[in-house]
Amino acid sequence: MQLSVIILNYNVRHFLELCVSSVEAALVDFDSEIIVIDNNSSDDSCQMMKERFPEVQLIENKENSGFPKGNNIGVAKAKGKYICILNPDTVVAEDTFVKVLAFAERQKNLGIIGVKLIDGAGKFLPESKRGTPTPWVAFTKITALYKLFPNTTLFDRYYAGHLAKNQTGEVEILVGAFMVMEKQLYLDVGGFDEDCFMYSDDIDLSYMVLQKRKSNYYFHETTVIHYKGESTVKDSTYMKRFQEAMNFFYKKHFKVSVLFSIFMKIGILFFSVIKMFQGKRIVQKGKKHFVLYSKNNSLVNKLANVLQKKVVFHDLNTEKMELPSLTPPELPIEILLDANTIPFKKCIAFMEILKNKRFTFKIVSKENEFLIGSDNSNERGTVVKIDV
């Protein structure tokens, strides 16, 4: 088998459904499998999987065993030469795996491949490519020196500043939302370290692969949506686990002084507090336009009833994704992308093209059951159910 896609889920039923729909569309021409591991969700994730995707292998854990252990359970069942560790709050394009595996086959000393990630507003996520967070690199991150001195080798290593977002090349650290590697390499390094519950597991795995003298790559030629934060409420528990995760990585891989350890503890606390407040939901106030991009005109009235607003229809039979003239033009625009009639790749491309503060996006799910999306990377996403 060529590829096994491993998706670990915890209480994100609607995002999982959208994710698996996109993965199925991307695996049409592959000898492949999808394995979903559920970490004892309290929502109806498992029931949805059984009803909507009976062909997908579903593993139902009886407890929330954390990100590393959950993924290790899935990989143990995988039959593919390659595995893809994939978050449930992601959307892949129809040609994502075609491009990534073609790139993988060309490499002679392959480690892990990551791709360009964007958030729900179409904006590039800098964590798509990172450097090893050595004590100095971590210092530049926590003190924001990387922002004050961009494009400076001494300060820009945290987000792998030697590579532009539209440039493929070697990097040290990749994000666990999307990782492709050979299954055997994953097993050779021991997989995700189960002593880390979550948050630094992807850093640790990337670093262990580097220690095997393998090359990790950031691959920019396909884009994946990562809504972020769907499985985690950024509360006091988040802060505690974030601190534990960073301490875990430093104790495992670096010898640091007591003074630096104290500084890092203060810095991690400060950084995690910022993350907690960033995670508070940002409510967009005021009126907005709604524009539906679809080939199905009958969907307009249904969405207008759900949103209690007028929805402007843009017929994609014209093959042009241009914005219609709207009055008043200064109002923010919510773009509704119909995944039933628009390829996921086109949805992703449109979000990248129109990324700015004026536009927000929601995707209409397969079967027209819900709208889903998020307005920025610091908030949890929104699900709006549609009466079928």
XYZ file of C-alpha atoms in Angstrom:
388
model
C 0.000 0.000 0.000
C 1.257 3.458 -0.899
C -0.177 5.750 1.779
C -1.931 5.619 5.146
C -3.534 8.837 6.396
C -3.712 8.944 10.196
C -6.249 11.349 11.745
C -6.518 11.678 15.527
C -9.836 13.169 16.616
C -11.126 14.625 19.857
C -14.538 16.318 19.964
C -14.401 18.064 16.581
C -17.079 16.102 14.759
C -17.871 18.646 12.022
C -14.243 19.527 11.286
C -13.466 15.819 11.137
C -16.240 15.265 8.617
C -14.955 18.046 6.372
C -11.383 16.788 6.729
C -12.205 13.188 5.813
C -14.302 14.382 2.861
C -11.309 16.295 1.508
C -8.922 13.387 2.136
C -11.190 10.949 0.310
C -11.266 13.300 -2.684
C -7.448 13.437 -2.618
C -6.988 9.657 -2.486
C -9.066 8.671 -5.519
C -6.075 7.405 -7.498
C -4.077 5.962 -4.596
C -3.644 2.526 -3.091
C -4.350 4.000 0.316
C -6.297 3.931 3.551
C -7.660 6.380 6.097
C -7.376 5.555 9.784
C -9.291 7.701 12.276
C -8.436 7.335 15.949
C -10.956 8.854 18.337
C -9.670 9.785 21.786
C -12.926 9.123 23.652
C -14.877 12.076 22.239
C -18.078 13.059 24.015
C -19.702 14.320 20.803
C -21.071 12.090 18.030
C -17.805 11.881 16.080
C -17.728 8.080 16.081
C -21.360 7.718 15.099
C -20.856 10.187 12.247
C -17.830 8.231 10.997
C -19.764 4.951 11.024
C -22.682 6.468 9.119
C -20.853 8.755 6.650
C -17.552 6.915 6.138
C -18.091 3.208 6.844
C -15.081 2.298 4.680
C -12.714 4.263 6.940
C -10.967 2.307 9.676
C -12.146 3.738 13.009
C -10.321 3.090 16.278
C -12.298 4.084 19.361
C -10.064 4.701 22.353
C -11.685 4.465 25.781
C -9.721 7.411 27.133
C -8.046 10.574 25.903
C -4.534 9.187 25.710
C -2.981 12.313 24.190
C -1.646 13.210 20.758
C 1.497 11.008 20.732
C -0.091 7.791 21.951
C -3.189 8.238 19.805
C -1.119 8.646 16.663
C 1.182 5.777 17.605
C -1.885 3.531 17.882
C -2.958 4.578 14.381
C 0.484 4.131 12.825
C 0.716 0.633 14.317
C -2.328 -0.302 12.211
C -1.083 1.435 9.051
C -0.188 -0.629 5.987
C 1.204 2.123 3.775
C 4.824 2.698 2.822
C 4.197 6.346 3.673
C 2.102 7.740 6.486
C 0.525 11.164 6.787
C -0.120 12.487 10.286
C -3.060 14.831 9.753
C -5.069 17.005 12.131
C -8.869 16.717 11.935
C -9.167 20.513 11.626
C -7.518 20.533 8.197
C -8.688 20.537 4.578
C -6.431 19.145 1.845
C -6.578 19.804 -1.887
C -7.417 17.074 -4.398
C -3.800 16.958 -5.606
C -2.055 17.394 -2.239
C -0.923 13.786 -1.869
C -0.101 13.411 -5.553
C 2.353 16.301 -5.314
C 3.781 15.444 -1.914
C 4.444 11.778 -2.695
C 5.964 12.631 -6.076
C 8.344 14.962 -4.234
C 9.027 12.273 -1.619
C 9.997 9.727 -4.266
C 12.609 12.131 -5.655
C 14.445 12.493 -2.337
C 17.366 10.229 -1.445
C 17.563 10.845 2.305
C 13.998 11.712 3.160
C 12.902 12.645 6.645
C 9.560 14.423 7.045
C 7.674 16.571 4.539
C 5.453 19.449 5.611
C 3.398 21.756 3.399
C 2.204 25.339 3.236
C -0.545 25.811 5.821
C -3.079 28.641 5.891
C -5.654 29.526 8.520
C -9.400 29.888 8.026
C -8.943 33.418 6.715
C -6.475 32.330 4.039
C -3.396 33.682 5.810
C -0.094 31.833 5.822
C 0.771 30.088 9.086
C 4.476 30.694 9.811
C 4.755 27.510 11.884
C 4.573 25.613 8.592
C 8.375 25.775 8.689
C 10.534 26.196 11.768
C 14.023 25.868 13.116
C 15.071 23.816 16.109
C 14.096 25.790 19.237
C 17.544 25.777 20.811
C 17.835 28.007 23.885
C 18.931 30.938 21.705
C 16.230 30.406 19.076
C 13.608 30.077 21.802
C 14.904 33.326 23.319
C 14.413 35.169 20.015
C 10.863 33.818 19.841
C 9.793 34.650 23.392
C 11.329 38.140 23.260
C 9.946 38.749 19.726
C 13.429 39.584 18.430
C 12.559 37.649 15.279
C 9.925 40.315 14.561
C 12.240 43.230 15.289
C 15.003 41.864 13.066
C 13.373 39.928 10.226
C 15.538 38.457 7.473
C 18.504 38.431 9.842
C 20.199 35.064 10.173
C 20.928 35.565 13.849
C 17.288 36.198 14.760
C 15.024 34.634 12.123
C 15.654 30.925 12.696
C 12.507 30.121 14.700
C 10.319 30.342 11.603
C 13.050 29.160 9.210
C 13.593 32.599 7.727
C 16.073 31.240 5.195
C 13.055 30.023 3.194
C 10.228 32.168 1.841
C 6.698 30.817 2.190
C 6.664 30.081 -1.553
C 10.027 28.330 -1.592
C 10.583 24.610 -1.107
C 13.653 23.554 0.819
C 15.173 21.871 3.847
C 13.997 22.893 7.299
C 14.526 21.434 10.742
C 11.109 21.379 12.389
C 7.645 20.716 10.924
C 4.202 20.997 12.444
C 2.170 17.935 13.461
C -0.949 19.168 11.660
C 0.480 17.674 8.432
C 3.503 15.388 8.319
C 4.350 12.861 5.598
C 7.152 10.349 6.096
C 7.948 6.696 5.561
C 6.334 4.476 8.160
C 9.590 2.633 8.748
C 11.397 5.871 9.635
C 8.609 6.730 12.069
C 9.103 3.358 13.739
C 12.905 3.675 13.667
C 12.806 6.868 15.754
C 10.164 5.409 18.068
C 7.259 7.498 16.837
C 5.866 10.310 18.963
C 7.250 10.258 22.496
C 4.351 9.278 24.748
C 5.944 11.009 27.737
C 4.774 14.240 26.087
C 0.986 14.586 26.176
C 0.885 17.206 23.411
C 2.343 20.463 21.944
C 6.084 19.687 21.608
C 5.608 16.215 20.140
C 6.047 17.400 16.552
C 9.196 19.321 17.481
C 10.576 16.246 19.203
C 9.754 13.925 16.285
C 11.285 16.316 13.755
C 14.415 16.630 15.876
C 14.780 12.865 16.300
C 14.546 12.453 12.515
C 17.347 15.012 12.103
C 19.451 12.986 14.535
C 19.044 10.036 12.135
C 20.797 12.287 9.587
C 17.651 12.567 7.488
C 16.469 15.733 5.741
C 13.162 17.388 6.595
C 11.481 19.485 3.902
C 9.012 22.305 3.679
C 7.085 21.807 0.411
C 5.243 24.897 -0.826
C 3.594 23.529 -3.969
C 0.367 22.519 -2.235
C -1.636 24.386 0.385
C -3.653 22.903 3.243
C -6.132 24.731 5.488
C -5.452 24.356 9.203
C -8.199 25.935 11.252
C -6.126 25.530 14.459
C -7.166 25.183 18.061
C -10.246 23.060 17.455
C -9.200 20.293 19.827
C -7.912 22.631 22.505
C -9.569 25.314 24.583
C -6.805 27.736 25.575
C -7.480 27.784 29.311
C -5.381 27.123 32.432
C -5.050 23.456 31.429
C -3.610 24.560 28.083
C -1.072 26.774 29.864
C 0.013 23.940 32.139
C 0.432 21.458 29.289
C 2.236 23.991 27.098
C 4.781 24.634 29.846
C 5.182 20.902 30.489
C 5.713 20.277 26.780
C 8.502 22.817 26.382
C 10.173 21.645 29.593
C 9.960 18.093 28.263
C 11.780 19.005 25.046
C 14.582 20.926 26.768
C 15.200 18.281 29.412
C 15.324 15.592 26.738
C 17.612 17.268 24.236
C 19.528 20.173 25.814
C 21.692 20.845 28.819
C 20.919 24.334 30.080
C 21.949 26.382 33.101
C 19.717 26.920 36.131
C 19.494 30.636 35.273
C 18.361 29.887 31.744
C 15.840 27.334 33.036
C 14.324 30.009 35.282
C 14.211 32.467 32.396
C 12.577 29.898 30.133
C 9.984 29.089 32.778
C 9.040 32.759 33.048
C 9.107 33.138 29.262
C 6.966 30.065 28.655
C 4.443 31.293 31.238
C 4.309 34.697 29.556
C 4.016 33.144 26.100
C 1.289 30.704 27.153
C -0.715 33.530 28.784
C -0.588 35.423 25.493
C -1.742 32.301 23.675
C -4.597 31.873 26.124
C -5.904 35.377 25.479
C -5.364 35.016 21.746
C -7.600 31.977 21.888
C -10.556 33.941 23.224
C -13.187 34.116 20.568
C -13.172 37.290 18.513
C -16.694 38.304 17.617
C -17.028 40.240 14.420
C -19.528 43.041 14.954
C -21.682 44.857 12.461
C -23.315 43.952 9.196
C -21.743 41.987 6.390
C -22.464 40.760 2.886
C -22.858 37.060 2.182
C -21.771 35.735 -1.198
C -22.301 32.098 -2.212
C -19.967 30.576 -4.785
C -21.655 27.499 -6.199
C -23.215 25.868 -9.225
C -26.387 25.220 -7.278
C -28.735 28.214 -7.262
C -31.278 26.395 -5.078
C -28.884 26.623 -2.131
C -29.262 30.414 -1.894
C -32.680 30.482 -0.234
C -31.736 27.748 2.221
C -28.645 29.657 3.367
C -30.530 32.952 3.504
C -33.038 31.357 5.884
C -30.269 29.976 8.077
C -28.254 33.204 8.201
C -31.289 35.506 8.270
C -29.517 37.623 5.681
C -29.634 38.067 1.939
C -27.175 35.790 0.146
C -25.839 36.867 -3.246
C -25.352 33.986 -5.691
C -22.254 33.792 -7.885
C -22.620 31.137 -10.560
C -19.448 29.116 -10.929
C -20.602 27.687 -14.240
C -18.902 30.814 -15.594
C -15.591 29.332 -14.304
C -14.552 32.750 -12.970
C -14.317 33.355 -9.221
C -14.723 37.125 -9.341
C -16.435 39.155 -6.654
C -19.773 40.657 -7.703
C -20.422 44.374 -7.148
C -21.981 44.855 -3.716
C -23.645 47.831 -2.072
C -22.506 49.289 0.238
C -19.064 48.169 -0.921
C -17.281 48.971 2.358
C -19.047 46.237 4.343
C -17.076 43.063 5.195
C -17.860 40.081 2.999
C -18.409 36.505 4.123
C -17.693 34.168 1.226
C -19.528 30.846 1.276
C -17.776 28.176 -0.773
C -19.913 25.206 -1.805
C -17.752 22.070 -1.473
C -20.436 20.093 -3.307
C -19.747 21.914 -6.573
C -16.287 23.478 -6.058
C -13.124 21.375 -5.704
C -11.369 21.815 -2.368
C -8.290 22.974 -4.246
C -10.237 25.853 -5.744
C -11.712 26.784 -2.361
C -8.208 26.919 -0.872
C -6.839 28.957 -3.773
C -9.668 31.466 -3.496
C -9.007 31.923 0.226
C -5.322 32.566 -0.437
C -6.073 35.122 -3.149
C -8.605 37.115 -1.079
C -6.894 36.999 2.310
C -7.379 40.299 4.113
C -9.479 41.798 6.885
C -12.464 42.473 4.644
C -13.102 38.837 3.768
C -14.063 35.866 5.901
C -14.843 32.384 4.617
C -17.107 29.455 5.364
C -17.238 26.158 3.483
C -20.574 24.504 2.769
C -20.073 20.862 3.697
C -20.811 17.884 1.520
C -24.542 17.089 1.583
C -25.202 20.744 2.573
C -25.498 19.925 6.279
C -23.426 22.744 7.774
C -21.265 25.823 7.206
C -17.820 25.702 8.765
C -14.774 27.937 9.109
C -12.899 30.403 11.317
C -12.115 34.075 10.916
C -8.512 33.943 12.175
C -5.940 31.561 13.607
C -6.377 32.691 17.205
C -9.991 31.631 17.651
C -11.922 28.422 17.542
C -13.974 27.847 14.439
C -17.672 28.277 13.796
C -20.168 25.609 12.747
C -23.591 26.665 11.470
C -26.005 23.820 10.913
C -28.192 23.892 7.817
C -31.667 22.350 7.946
C -31.734 19.806 5.130
